[in-house]
PDB file of C-alpha atoms in Angstrom:
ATOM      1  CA  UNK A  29     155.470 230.215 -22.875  1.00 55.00           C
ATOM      2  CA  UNK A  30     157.260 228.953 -19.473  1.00 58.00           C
ATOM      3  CA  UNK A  31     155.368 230.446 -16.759  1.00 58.00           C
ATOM      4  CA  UNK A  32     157.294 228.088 -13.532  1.00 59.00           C
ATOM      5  CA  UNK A  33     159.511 229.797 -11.733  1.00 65.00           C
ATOM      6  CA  UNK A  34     163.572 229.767 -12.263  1.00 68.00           C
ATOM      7  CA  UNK A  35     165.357 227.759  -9.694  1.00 71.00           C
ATOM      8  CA  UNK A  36     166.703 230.850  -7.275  1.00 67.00           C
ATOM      9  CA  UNK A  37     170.666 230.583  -6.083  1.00 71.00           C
ATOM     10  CA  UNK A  38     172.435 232.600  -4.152  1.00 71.00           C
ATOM     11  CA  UNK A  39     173.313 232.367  -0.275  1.00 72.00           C
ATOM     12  CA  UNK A  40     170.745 233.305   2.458  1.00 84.00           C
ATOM     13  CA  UNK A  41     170.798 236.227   4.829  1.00 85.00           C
ATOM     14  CA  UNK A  42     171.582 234.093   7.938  1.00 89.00           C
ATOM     15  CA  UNK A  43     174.712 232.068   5.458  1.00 87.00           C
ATOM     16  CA  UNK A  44     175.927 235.591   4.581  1.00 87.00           C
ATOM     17  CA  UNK A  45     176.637 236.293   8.167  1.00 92.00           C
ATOM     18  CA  UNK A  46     177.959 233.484   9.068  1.00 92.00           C
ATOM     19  CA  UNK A  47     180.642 233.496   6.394  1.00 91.00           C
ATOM     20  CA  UNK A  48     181.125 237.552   7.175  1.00 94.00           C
ATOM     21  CA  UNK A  49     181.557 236.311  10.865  1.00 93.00           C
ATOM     22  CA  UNK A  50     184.189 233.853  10.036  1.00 94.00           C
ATOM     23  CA  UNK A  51     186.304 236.079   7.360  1.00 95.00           C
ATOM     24  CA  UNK A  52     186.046 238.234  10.564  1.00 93.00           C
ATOM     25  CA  UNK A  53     187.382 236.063  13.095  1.00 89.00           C
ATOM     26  CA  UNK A  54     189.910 234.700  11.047  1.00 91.00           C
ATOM     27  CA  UNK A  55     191.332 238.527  10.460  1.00 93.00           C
ATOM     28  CA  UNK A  56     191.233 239.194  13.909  1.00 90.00           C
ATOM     29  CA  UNK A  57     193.156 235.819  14.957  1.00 90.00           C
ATOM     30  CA  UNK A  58     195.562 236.854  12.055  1.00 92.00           C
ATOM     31  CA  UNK A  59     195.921 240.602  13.046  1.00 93.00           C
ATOM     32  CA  UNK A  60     196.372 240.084  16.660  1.00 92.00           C
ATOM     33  CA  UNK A  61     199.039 236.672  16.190  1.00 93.00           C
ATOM     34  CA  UNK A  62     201.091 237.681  13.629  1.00 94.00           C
ATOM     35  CA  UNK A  63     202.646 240.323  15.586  1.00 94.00           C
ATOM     36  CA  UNK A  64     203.481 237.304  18.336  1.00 95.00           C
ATOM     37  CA  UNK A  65     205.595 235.756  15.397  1.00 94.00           C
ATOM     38  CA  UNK A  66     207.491 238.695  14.222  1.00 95.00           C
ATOM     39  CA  UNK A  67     208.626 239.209  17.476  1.00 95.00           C
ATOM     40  CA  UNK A  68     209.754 236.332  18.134  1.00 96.00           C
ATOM     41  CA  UNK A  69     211.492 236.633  14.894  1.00 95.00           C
ATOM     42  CA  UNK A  70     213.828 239.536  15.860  1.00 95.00           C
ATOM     43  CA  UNK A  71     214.156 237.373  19.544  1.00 96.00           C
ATOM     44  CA  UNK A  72     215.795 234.925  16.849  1.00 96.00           C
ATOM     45  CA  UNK A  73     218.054 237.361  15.055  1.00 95.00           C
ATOM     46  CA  UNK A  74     218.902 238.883  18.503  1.00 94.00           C
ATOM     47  CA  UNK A  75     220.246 235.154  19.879  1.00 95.00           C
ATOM     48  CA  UNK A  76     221.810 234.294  16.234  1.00 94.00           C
ATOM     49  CA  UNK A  77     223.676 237.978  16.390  1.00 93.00           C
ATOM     50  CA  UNK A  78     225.150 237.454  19.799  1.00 93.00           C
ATOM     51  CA  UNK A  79     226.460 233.983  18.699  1.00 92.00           C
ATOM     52  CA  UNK A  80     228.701 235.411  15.907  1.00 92.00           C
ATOM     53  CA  UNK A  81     230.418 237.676  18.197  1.00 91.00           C
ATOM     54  CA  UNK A  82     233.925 236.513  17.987  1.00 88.00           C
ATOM     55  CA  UNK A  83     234.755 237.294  21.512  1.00 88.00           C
ATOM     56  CA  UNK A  84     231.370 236.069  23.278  1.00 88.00           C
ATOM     57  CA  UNK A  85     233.417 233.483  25.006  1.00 87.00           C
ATOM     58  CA  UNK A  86     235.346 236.201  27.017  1.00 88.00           C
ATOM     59  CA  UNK A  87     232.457 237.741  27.854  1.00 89.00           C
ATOM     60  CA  UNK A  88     230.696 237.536  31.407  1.00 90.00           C
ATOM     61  CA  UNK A  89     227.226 236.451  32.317  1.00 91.00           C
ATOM     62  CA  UNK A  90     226.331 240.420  32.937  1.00 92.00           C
ATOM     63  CA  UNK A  91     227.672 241.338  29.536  1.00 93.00           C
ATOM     64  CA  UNK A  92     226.246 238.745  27.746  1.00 92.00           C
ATOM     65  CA  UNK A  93     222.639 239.306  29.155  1.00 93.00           C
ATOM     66  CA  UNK A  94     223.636 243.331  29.230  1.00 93.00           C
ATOM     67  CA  UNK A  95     224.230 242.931  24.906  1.00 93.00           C
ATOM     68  CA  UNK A  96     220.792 240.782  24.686  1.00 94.00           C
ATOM     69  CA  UNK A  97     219.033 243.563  26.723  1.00 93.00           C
ATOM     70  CA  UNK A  98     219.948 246.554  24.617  1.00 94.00           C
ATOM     71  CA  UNK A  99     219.475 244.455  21.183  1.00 94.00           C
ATOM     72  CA  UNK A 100     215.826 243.616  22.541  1.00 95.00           C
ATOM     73  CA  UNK A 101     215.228 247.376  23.245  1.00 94.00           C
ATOM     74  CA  UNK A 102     216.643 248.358  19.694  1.00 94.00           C
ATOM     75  CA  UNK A 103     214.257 245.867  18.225  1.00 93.00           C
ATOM     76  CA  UNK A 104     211.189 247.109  20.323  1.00 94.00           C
ATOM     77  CA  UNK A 105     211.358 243.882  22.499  1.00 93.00           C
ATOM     78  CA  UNK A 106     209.327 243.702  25.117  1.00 91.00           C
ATOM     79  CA  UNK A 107     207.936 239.995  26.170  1.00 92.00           C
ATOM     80  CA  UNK A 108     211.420 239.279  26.726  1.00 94.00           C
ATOM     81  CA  UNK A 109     212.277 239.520  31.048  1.00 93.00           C
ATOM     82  CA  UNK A 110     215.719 239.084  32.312  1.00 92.00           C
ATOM     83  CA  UNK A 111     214.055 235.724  34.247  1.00 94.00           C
ATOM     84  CA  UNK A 112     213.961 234.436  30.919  1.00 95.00           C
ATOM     85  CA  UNK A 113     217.195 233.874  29.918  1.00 94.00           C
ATOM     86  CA  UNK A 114     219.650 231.741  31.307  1.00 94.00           C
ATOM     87  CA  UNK A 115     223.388 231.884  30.553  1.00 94.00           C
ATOM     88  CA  UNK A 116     225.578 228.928  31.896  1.00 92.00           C
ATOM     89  CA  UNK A 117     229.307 229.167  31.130  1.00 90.00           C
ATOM     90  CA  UNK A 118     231.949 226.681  32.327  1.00 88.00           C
ATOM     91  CA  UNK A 119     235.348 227.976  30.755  1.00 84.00           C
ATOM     92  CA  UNK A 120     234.969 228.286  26.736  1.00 85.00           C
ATOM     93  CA  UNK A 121     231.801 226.689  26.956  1.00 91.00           C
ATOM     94  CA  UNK A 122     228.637 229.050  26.696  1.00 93.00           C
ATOM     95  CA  UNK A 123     225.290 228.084  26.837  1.00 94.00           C
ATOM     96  CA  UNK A 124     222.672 231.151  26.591  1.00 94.00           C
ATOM     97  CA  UNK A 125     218.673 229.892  26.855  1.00 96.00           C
ATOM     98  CA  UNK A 126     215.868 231.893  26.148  1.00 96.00           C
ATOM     99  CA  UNK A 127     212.354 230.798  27.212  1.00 97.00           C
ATOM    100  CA  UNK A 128     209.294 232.479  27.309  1.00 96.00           C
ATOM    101  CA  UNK A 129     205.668 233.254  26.682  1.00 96.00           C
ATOM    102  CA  UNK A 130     203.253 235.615  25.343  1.00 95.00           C
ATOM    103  CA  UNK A 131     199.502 236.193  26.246  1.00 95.00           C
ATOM    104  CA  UNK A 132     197.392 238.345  23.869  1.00 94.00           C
ATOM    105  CA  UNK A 133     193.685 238.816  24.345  1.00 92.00           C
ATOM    106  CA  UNK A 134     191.921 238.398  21.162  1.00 87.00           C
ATOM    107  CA  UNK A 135     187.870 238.839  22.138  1.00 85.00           C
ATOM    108  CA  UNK A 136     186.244 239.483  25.522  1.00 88.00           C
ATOM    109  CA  UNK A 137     187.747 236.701  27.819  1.00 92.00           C
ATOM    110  CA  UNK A 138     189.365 234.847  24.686  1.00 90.00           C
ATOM    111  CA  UNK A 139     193.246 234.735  24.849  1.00 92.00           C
ATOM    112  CA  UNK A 140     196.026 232.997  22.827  1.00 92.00           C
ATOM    113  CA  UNK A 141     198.956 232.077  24.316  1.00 95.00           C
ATOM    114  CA  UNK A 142     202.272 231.496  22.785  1.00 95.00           C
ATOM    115  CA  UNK A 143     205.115 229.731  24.307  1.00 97.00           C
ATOM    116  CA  UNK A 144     208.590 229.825  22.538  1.00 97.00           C
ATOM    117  CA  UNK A 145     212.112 228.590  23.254  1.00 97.00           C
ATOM    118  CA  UNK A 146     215.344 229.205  21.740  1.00 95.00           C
ATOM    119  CA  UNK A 147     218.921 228.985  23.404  1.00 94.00           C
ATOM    120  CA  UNK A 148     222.641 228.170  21.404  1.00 93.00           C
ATOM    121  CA  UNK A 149     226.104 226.723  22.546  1.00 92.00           C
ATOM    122  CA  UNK A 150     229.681 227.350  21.850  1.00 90.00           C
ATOM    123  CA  UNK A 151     232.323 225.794  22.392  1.00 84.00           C
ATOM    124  CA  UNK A 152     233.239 222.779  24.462  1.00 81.00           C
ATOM    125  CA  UNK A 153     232.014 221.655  27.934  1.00 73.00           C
TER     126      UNK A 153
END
């Protein structure tokens, strides 16, 4: 008969919460960036749309930002600001810049910020 004890495994209380804590944060960080991404996703598709239009070249500075404007309010938009873009055009040539940045608070006094620019050409200087 064996009577010492069996070699105990198994995490502590004070391990357990750690790991808890960090699946936590790590669901939060996810949760609250994620959303930063998609965004900046349909900023993408919003920039790659206008550059197929076949007439963009005809198109002024005010229609140009004007057609970015209303596909950025279709798409729920919102970190987006008309200081943001830039538009240069010099006969055909078109040059429309988009730069900008996001700031979400994640925990207490804890933000992430998220800086992202994006801009096309067409046509010849």
């Amino acid at each position: 008969m064996n009577l010492t004890p069996g070699r105990q495994q198994g995490l502590t209380l004070i391990s357990l919460v750690f790991v808890l804590g960090l699946i936590g944060f790590f669901t939060l960080l996810t949760l609250k960036i994620v959303p930063i991404y998609l965004d900046h996703g349909k900023v993408k598709s919003a920039l790659e749309a206008l550059k197929q239009m076949p007439d963009l070249q005809t198109l002024s500075e005010f229609e140009i930002r004007d057609s970015l404007t209303k596909r950025f309010n279709i798409n729920y938009v919102y970190d987006v600001k008309q200081d943001d873009i830039t538009v240069v055009r010099h006969g055909d040539y078109v040059k429309v810049d988009i730069e900008y940045e996001t700031v979400v608070k994640l925990v207490g006094n804890l933000s992430a910020l998220a800086e992202f620019h994006d801009s096309f050409e067409v046509g010849q200087k």
